[in-house]
Amino acid sequence: FDYKERIATDTVYRITEFAKRHKLKYPDSGVYLIYQECDDCYKHILAQAKKEKYIKIVQVDEFLNAITNVIKVQGAVDQFEKDWKDKREILLESARCSFRETKSTFFLGAGVSMSAKGPSWETLLRKVMCRFKKLSKKDEFKKVYSWCGMSPIILGRYVASDDSIDAVSKYLKRYVLYKNIKLEESDLINSICDAVLGSDDEHVVESHHVDSIITYNYDDLVEIALENRGASVARISGKAKNYRQEFPVYHVHGLIPRDNQSTHTRPILSELDYHKIYKESFHWSNIEQLHALDRNTCFFIGMSMTDPNLRRLLDISRTYTDNECRHYAFLRRNDMFRTEEVEKNKIHFNTIESQLEELGVHVIWYEEYNELSSMIRRICAPLVYQP
């Protein structure tokens, strides 16, 4: 920064030359010339210097106004951050109490498998498209996705059409679902196992409050993690009942297990598959999900909450029960607009919250993925009473 009360003949030239040398040494730096007054005869010099963009030239009153505006915007951003984080604290404590007072069901989405290096839904479909439709380039995938109206369900039908679903399943098992898995690196899956089984330290996580898991994923990574801890787990992907004393994991979109001992079922991949579930009111997967939504406190983990069938079931459950908002969804908080556009972002996040609250679901926001596992452990931790 250089402040001049009045611009002199060589001021702009001298500072511009300095800025050129400075930029070579510190390319990310900026040089500001702040002035109070400038005679008309020098204004063309300032205009030329601004075009060269080596220095930023600002009249002092404009500079002070800009600083004031930045301070105001930053203050609004800081207050917005404080407000939603304060609300999150309240919701986490509410969820912690609910976890103790009722039985719980964990609904799991692709984000859980992704924490162990599994594929996202989009990546999965892109790989299937590459294998069966011979479309391997990203721009080709984007064109098809755009044609499908940016709908993963319609894209699923496009990808799976004309090919044997068994062939798709075998390809997913061998080359997509388990190829790069690093289960031991997933603290999120570990935290889910902690919630189900409790941890070695009884003062960290209390067990036996989660009575089932409903997963939208084809893989059985969570079951493998639970079995690695000595748990007995039932993989349920059809009408077969669980008569044994095992912890139930319901695969409502189908199961493609890692080993060959578990039962393989047809994956729900395309729009046609979704329509079959929609029209069958007593489809086993709808019944299991409604039972959990009606009877338990449900926690949605690694899900975007945009699945149309899930939203329909939430609506049904809210209508025919006590109309309470008693479930919780963990969602990653990504600004829709620029950070400084506080009001626009506030409207965006408030709209998401109000829509899900209409479906009976509170939103617990997080910014980084590593926050999610610690929040799950916090909710499941036993209450400690101080004498």
PDB file of C-alpha atoms in Angstrom, residues 18-169:
ATOM      1  CA  PHE A  18       8.070  -1.253  -8.309  1.00  0.00           C
ATOM      2  CA  ALA A  19       4.935  -3.402  -8.774  1.00  0.00           C
ATOM      3  CA  LYS A  20       6.451  -5.135 -11.823  1.00  0.00           C
ATOM      4  CA  ARG A  21       9.551  -6.167  -9.841  1.00  0.00           C
ATOM      5  CA  HIS A  22       7.442  -7.099  -6.813  1.00  0.00           C
ATOM      6  CA  LYS A  23       5.125  -9.338  -8.871  1.00  0.00           C
ATOM      7  CA  LEU A  24       8.104 -11.326 -10.176  1.00  0.00           C
ATOM      8  CA  LYS A  25       9.122 -12.164  -6.630  1.00  0.00           C
ATOM      9  CA  TYR A  26       5.632 -12.434  -5.110  1.00  0.00           C
ATOM     10  CA  PRO A  27       3.214 -13.317  -7.954  1.00  0.00           C
ATOM     11  CA  ASP A  28       0.163 -13.606  -5.652  1.00  0.00           C
ATOM     12  CA  SER A  29       0.656 -10.196  -4.057  1.00  0.00           C
ATOM     13  CA  GLY A  30      -1.087  -6.936  -4.853  1.00  0.00           C
ATOM     14  CA  VAL A  31       0.105  -3.317  -4.873  1.00  0.00           C
ATOM     15  CA  TYR A  32      -2.345  -0.545  -4.027  1.00  0.00           C
ATOM     16  CA  LEU A  33      -1.941   3.168  -4.704  1.00  0.00           C
ATOM     17  CA  ILE A  34      -4.376   5.129  -2.563  1.00  0.00           C
ATOM     18  CA  TYR A  35      -4.713   8.853  -3.218  1.00  0.00           C
ATOM     19  CA  GLN A  36      -6.746  11.727  -1.837  1.00  0.00           C
ATOM     20  CA  GLU A  37      -6.662  14.179  -4.750  1.00  0.00           C
ATOM     21  CA  CYS A  38      -5.724  14.046  -8.413  1.00  0.00           C
ATOM     22  CA  ASP A  39      -5.576  16.933 -10.864  1.00  0.00           C
ATOM     23  CA  ASP A  40      -7.371  16.517 -14.174  1.00  0.00           C
ATOM     24  CA  CYS A  41      -4.080  16.528 -16.058  1.00  0.00           C
ATOM     25  CA  TYR A  42      -3.051  13.259 -14.402  1.00  0.00           C
ATOM     26  CA  LYS A  43      -6.311  11.356 -14.825  1.00  0.00           C
ATOM     27  CA  HIS A  44      -5.295   9.921 -18.201  1.00  0.00           C
ATOM     28  CA  ILE A  45      -2.137   8.553 -16.546  1.00  0.00           C
ATOM     29  CA  LEU A  46      -4.248   6.825 -13.897  1.00  0.00           C
ATOM     30  CA  ALA A  47      -6.543   5.412 -16.569  1.00  0.00           C
ATOM     31  CA  GLN A  48      -3.582   3.960 -18.473  1.00  0.00           C
ATOM     32  CA  ALA A  49      -2.092   2.460 -15.288  1.00  0.00           C
ATOM     33  CA  LYS A  50      -5.409   0.783 -14.463  1.00  0.00           C
ATOM     34  CA  LYS A  51      -5.398  -0.859 -17.903  1.00  0.00           C
ATOM     35  CA  GLU A  52      -1.928  -2.294 -17.300  1.00  0.00           C
ATOM     36  CA  LYS A  53      -3.246  -3.886 -14.050  1.00  0.00           C
ATOM     37  CA  TYR A  54       0.093  -3.910 -12.229  1.00  0.00           C
ATOM     38  CA  ILE A  55      -1.256  -1.645  -9.517  1.00  0.00           C
ATOM     39  CA  LYS A  56      -4.713  -1.069  -8.076  1.00  0.00           C
ATOM     40  CA  ILE A  57      -5.500   2.629  -7.876  1.00  0.00           C
ATOM     41  CA  VAL A  58      -8.261   3.740  -5.517  1.00  0.00           C
ATOM     42  CA  GLN A  59      -9.376   7.138  -4.223  1.00  0.00           C
ATOM     43  CA  VAL A  60      -9.215   7.115  -0.417  1.00  0.00           C
ATOM     44  CA  ASP A  61     -12.944   7.647   0.188  1.00  0.00           C
ATOM     45  CA  GLU A  62     -13.774   4.790  -2.202  1.00  0.00           C
ATOM     46  CA  PHE A  63     -11.188   2.626  -0.438  1.00  0.00           C
ATOM     47  CA  LEU A  64     -12.661   3.335   3.002  1.00  0.00           C
ATOM     48  CA  ASN A  65     -16.185   2.651   1.727  1.00  0.00           C
ATOM     49  CA  ALA A  66     -15.009  -0.649   0.238  1.00  0.00           C
ATOM     50  CA  ILE A  67     -13.409  -1.648   3.555  1.00  0.00           C
ATOM     51  CA  THR A  68     -16.623  -0.760   5.381  1.00  0.00           C
ATOM     52  CA  ASN A  69     -18.662  -2.863   2.970  1.00  0.00           C
ATOM     53  CA  VAL A  70     -16.260  -5.802   3.347  1.00  0.00           C
ATOM     54  CA  ILE A  71     -16.525  -5.547   7.126  1.00  0.00           C
ATOM     55  CA  LYS A  72     -20.326  -5.490   6.915  1.00  0.00           C
ATOM     56  CA  VAL A  73     -20.427  -8.489   4.564  1.00  0.00           C
ATOM     57  CA  GLN A  74     -17.927 -10.423   6.670  1.00  0.00           C
ATOM     58  CA  GLY A  75     -19.959  -9.620   9.763  1.00  0.00           C
ATOM     59  CA  ALA A  76     -23.106 -10.924   8.079  1.00  0.00           C
ATOM     60  CA  VAL A  77     -21.268 -14.090   6.967  1.00  0.00           C
ATOM     61  CA  ASP A  78     -19.895 -14.642  10.476  1.00  0.00           C
ATOM     62  CA  GLN A  79     -23.337 -14.173  12.018  1.00  0.00           C
ATOM     63  CA  PHE A  80     -24.883 -16.561   9.505  1.00  0.00           C
ATOM     64  CA  GLU A  81     -22.207 -19.153  10.358  1.00  0.00           C
ATOM     65  CA  LYS A  82     -22.863 -18.683  14.068  1.00  0.00           C
ATOM     66  CA  ASP A  83     -26.640 -18.948  13.665  1.00  0.00           C
ATOM     67  CA  TRP A  84     -26.705 -22.276  11.818  1.00  0.00           C
ATOM     68  CA  LYS A  85     -23.990 -23.789  14.014  1.00  0.00           C
ATOM     69  CA  ASP A  86     -25.909 -22.763  17.140  1.00  0.00           C
ATOM     70  CA  LYS A  87     -29.019 -24.412  15.677  1.00  0.00           C
ATOM     71  CA  ARG A  88     -26.979 -27.523  14.885  1.00  0.00           C
ATOM     72  CA  GLU A  89     -25.904 -27.783  18.529  1.00  0.00           C
ATOM     73  CA  ILE A  90     -29.539 -27.764  19.610  1.00  0.00           C
ATOM     74  CA  LEU A  91     -30.452 -30.435  17.034  1.00  0.00           C
ATOM     75  CA  LEU A  92     -27.511 -32.644  18.025  1.00  0.00           C
ATOM     76  CA  GLU A  93     -28.643 -32.603  21.646  1.00  0.00           C
ATOM     77  CA  SER A  94     -32.225 -33.293  20.578  1.00  0.00           C
ATOM     78  CA  ALA A  95     -31.033 -36.202  18.410  1.00  0.00           C
ATOM     79  CA  ARG A  96     -28.962 -37.508  21.308  1.00  0.00           C
ATOM     80  CA  CYS A  97     -32.015 -37.617  23.567  1.00  0.00           C
ATOM     81  CA  SER A  98     -34.156 -39.211  20.832  1.00  0.00           C
ATOM     82  CA  PHE A  99     -31.519 -41.892  20.300  1.00  0.00           C
ATOM     83  CA  ARG A 100     -31.883 -42.877  23.959  1.00  0.00           C
ATOM     84  CA  GLU A 101     -35.643 -42.648  24.261  1.00  0.00           C
ATOM     85  CA  THR A 102     -36.629 -44.691  21.184  1.00  0.00           C
ATOM     86  CA  LYS A 103     -35.249 -47.417  18.959  1.00  0.00           C
ATOM     87  CA  SER A 104     -33.372 -46.124  15.921  1.00  0.00           C
ATOM     88  CA  THR A 105     -32.884 -47.078  12.302  1.00  0.00           C
ATOM     89  CA  PHE A 106     -29.971 -45.879  10.190  1.00  0.00           C
ATOM     90  CA  PHE A 107     -30.764 -45.192   6.528  1.00  0.00           C
ATOM     91  CA  LEU A 108     -27.540 -45.344   4.494  1.00  0.00           C
ATOM     92  CA  GLY A 109     -26.763 -43.911   1.067  1.00  0.00           C
ATOM     93  CA  ALA A 110     -23.851 -43.807  -1.360  1.00  0.00           C
ATOM     94  CA  GLY A 111     -21.881 -41.386   0.834  1.00  0.00           C
ATOM     95  CA  VAL A 112     -21.265 -44.206   3.316  1.00  0.00           C
ATOM     96  CA  SER A 113     -19.683 -46.470   0.684  1.00  0.00           C
ATOM     97  CA  MET A 114     -17.756 -43.526  -0.764  1.00  0.00           C
ATOM     98  CA  SER A 115     -16.073 -43.061   2.623  1.00  0.00           C
ATOM     99  CA  ALA A 116     -14.426 -46.466   1.992  1.00  0.00           C
ATOM    100  CA  LYS A 117     -13.399 -45.451  -1.564  1.00  0.00           C
ATOM    101  CA  GLY A 118     -16.547 -46.898  -3.122  1.00  0.00           C
ATOM    102  CA  PRO A 119     -18.096 -45.215  -6.184  1.00  0.00           C
ATOM    103  CA  SER A 120     -20.673 -42.467  -6.172  1.00  0.00           C
ATOM    104  CA  TRP A 121     -23.965 -43.199  -7.936  1.00  0.00           C
ATOM    105  CA  GLU A 122     -22.883 -41.021 -10.856  1.00  0.00           C
ATOM    106  CA  THR A 123     -19.516 -42.777 -11.129  1.00  0.00           C
ATOM    107  CA  LEU A 124     -21.226 -46.178 -11.014  1.00  0.00           C
ATOM    108  CA  LEU A 125     -23.570 -45.267 -13.867  1.00  0.00           C
ATOM    109  CA  ARG A 126     -20.744 -43.728 -15.890  1.00  0.00           C
ATOM    110  CA  LYS A 127     -18.708 -46.942 -15.623  1.00  0.00           C
ATOM    111  CA  VAL A 128     -21.695 -49.074 -16.647  1.00  0.00           C
ATOM    112  CA  MET A 129     -22.297 -46.734 -19.588  1.00  0.00           C
ATOM    113  CA  CYS A 130     -18.679 -47.040 -20.627  1.00  0.00           C
ATOM    114  CA  ARG A 131     -18.816 -50.856 -20.465  1.00  0.00           C
ATOM    115  CA  PHE A 132     -22.188 -51.473 -22.103  1.00  0.00           C
ATOM    116  CA  LYS A 133     -22.818 -48.375 -24.239  1.00  0.00           C
ATOM    117  CA  LYS A 134     -19.214 -47.747 -25.291  1.00  0.00           C
ATOM    118  CA  LEU A 135     -19.410 -44.114 -24.160  1.00  0.00           C
ATOM    119  CA  SER A 136     -16.228 -43.473 -22.226  1.00  0.00           C
ATOM    120  CA  LYS A 137     -15.626 -39.720 -22.410  1.00  0.00           C
ATOM    121  CA  LYS A 138     -16.904 -37.397 -19.697  1.00  0.00           C
ATOM    122  CA  ASP A 139     -18.510 -35.035 -22.197  1.00  0.00           C
ATOM    123  CA  GLU A 140     -20.390 -38.000 -23.732  1.00  0.00           C
ATOM    124  CA  PHE A 141     -21.682 -38.943 -20.301  1.00  0.00           C
ATOM    125  CA  LYS A 142     -22.755 -35.338 -19.654  1.00  0.00           C
ATOM    126  CA  LYS A 143     -24.637 -35.189 -22.954  1.00  0.00           C
ATOM    127  CA  VAL A 144     -26.574 -38.362 -22.160  1.00  0.00           C
ATOM    128  CA  TYR A 145     -27.186 -37.186 -18.576  1.00  0.00           C
ATOM    129  CA  SER A 146     -28.544 -33.896 -19.939  1.00  0.00           C
ATOM    130  CA  TRP A 147     -30.806 -35.770 -22.372  1.00  0.00           C
ATOM    131  CA  CYS A 148     -32.130 -37.755 -19.375  1.00  0.00           C
ATOM    132  CA  GLY A 149     -33.158 -34.496 -17.736  1.00  0.00           C
ATOM    133  CA  MET A 150     -30.350 -34.762 -15.147  1.00  0.00           C
ATOM    134  CA  SER A 151     -32.363 -37.568 -13.562  1.00  0.00           C
ATOM    135  CA  PRO A 152     -30.282 -40.473 -12.162  1.00  0.00           C
ATOM    136  CA  ILE A 153     -33.337 -42.735 -12.389  1.00  0.00           C
ATOM    137  CA  ILE A 154     -33.915 -42.083 -16.105  1.00  0.00           C
ATOM    138  CA  LEU A 155     -30.170 -42.330 -16.681  1.00  0.00           C
ATOM    139  CA  GLY A 156     -30.236 -45.724 -14.942  1.00  0.00           C
ATOM    140  CA  ARG A 157     -32.867 -46.929 -17.399  1.00  0.00           C
ATOM    141  CA  TYR A 158     -30.815 -45.622 -20.336  1.00  0.00           C
ATOM    142  CA  VAL A 159     -27.701 -47.381 -19.065  1.00  0.00           C
ATOM    143  CA  ALA A 160     -29.383 -50.704 -18.258  1.00  0.00           C
ATOM    144  CA  SER A 161     -31.587 -50.984 -21.333  1.00  0.00           C
ATOM    145  CA  ASP A 162     -30.859 -53.695 -23.914  1.00  0.00           C
ATOM    146  CA  ASP A 163     -28.468 -55.490 -21.576  1.00  0.00           C
ATOM    147  CA  SER A 164     -28.861 -58.377 -19.160  1.00  0.00           C
ATOM    148  CA  ILE A 165     -29.183 -57.109 -15.610  1.00  0.00           C
ATOM    149  CA  ASP A 166     -27.183 -60.170 -14.547  1.00  0.00           C
ATOM    150  CA  ALA A 167     -24.327 -59.068 -16.795  1.00  0.00           C
ATOM    151  CA  VAL A 168     -24.502 -55.564 -15.299  1.00  0.00           C
ATOM    152  CA  SER A 169     -24.492 -57.011 -11.772  1.00  0.00           C
TER     153      SER A 169
END
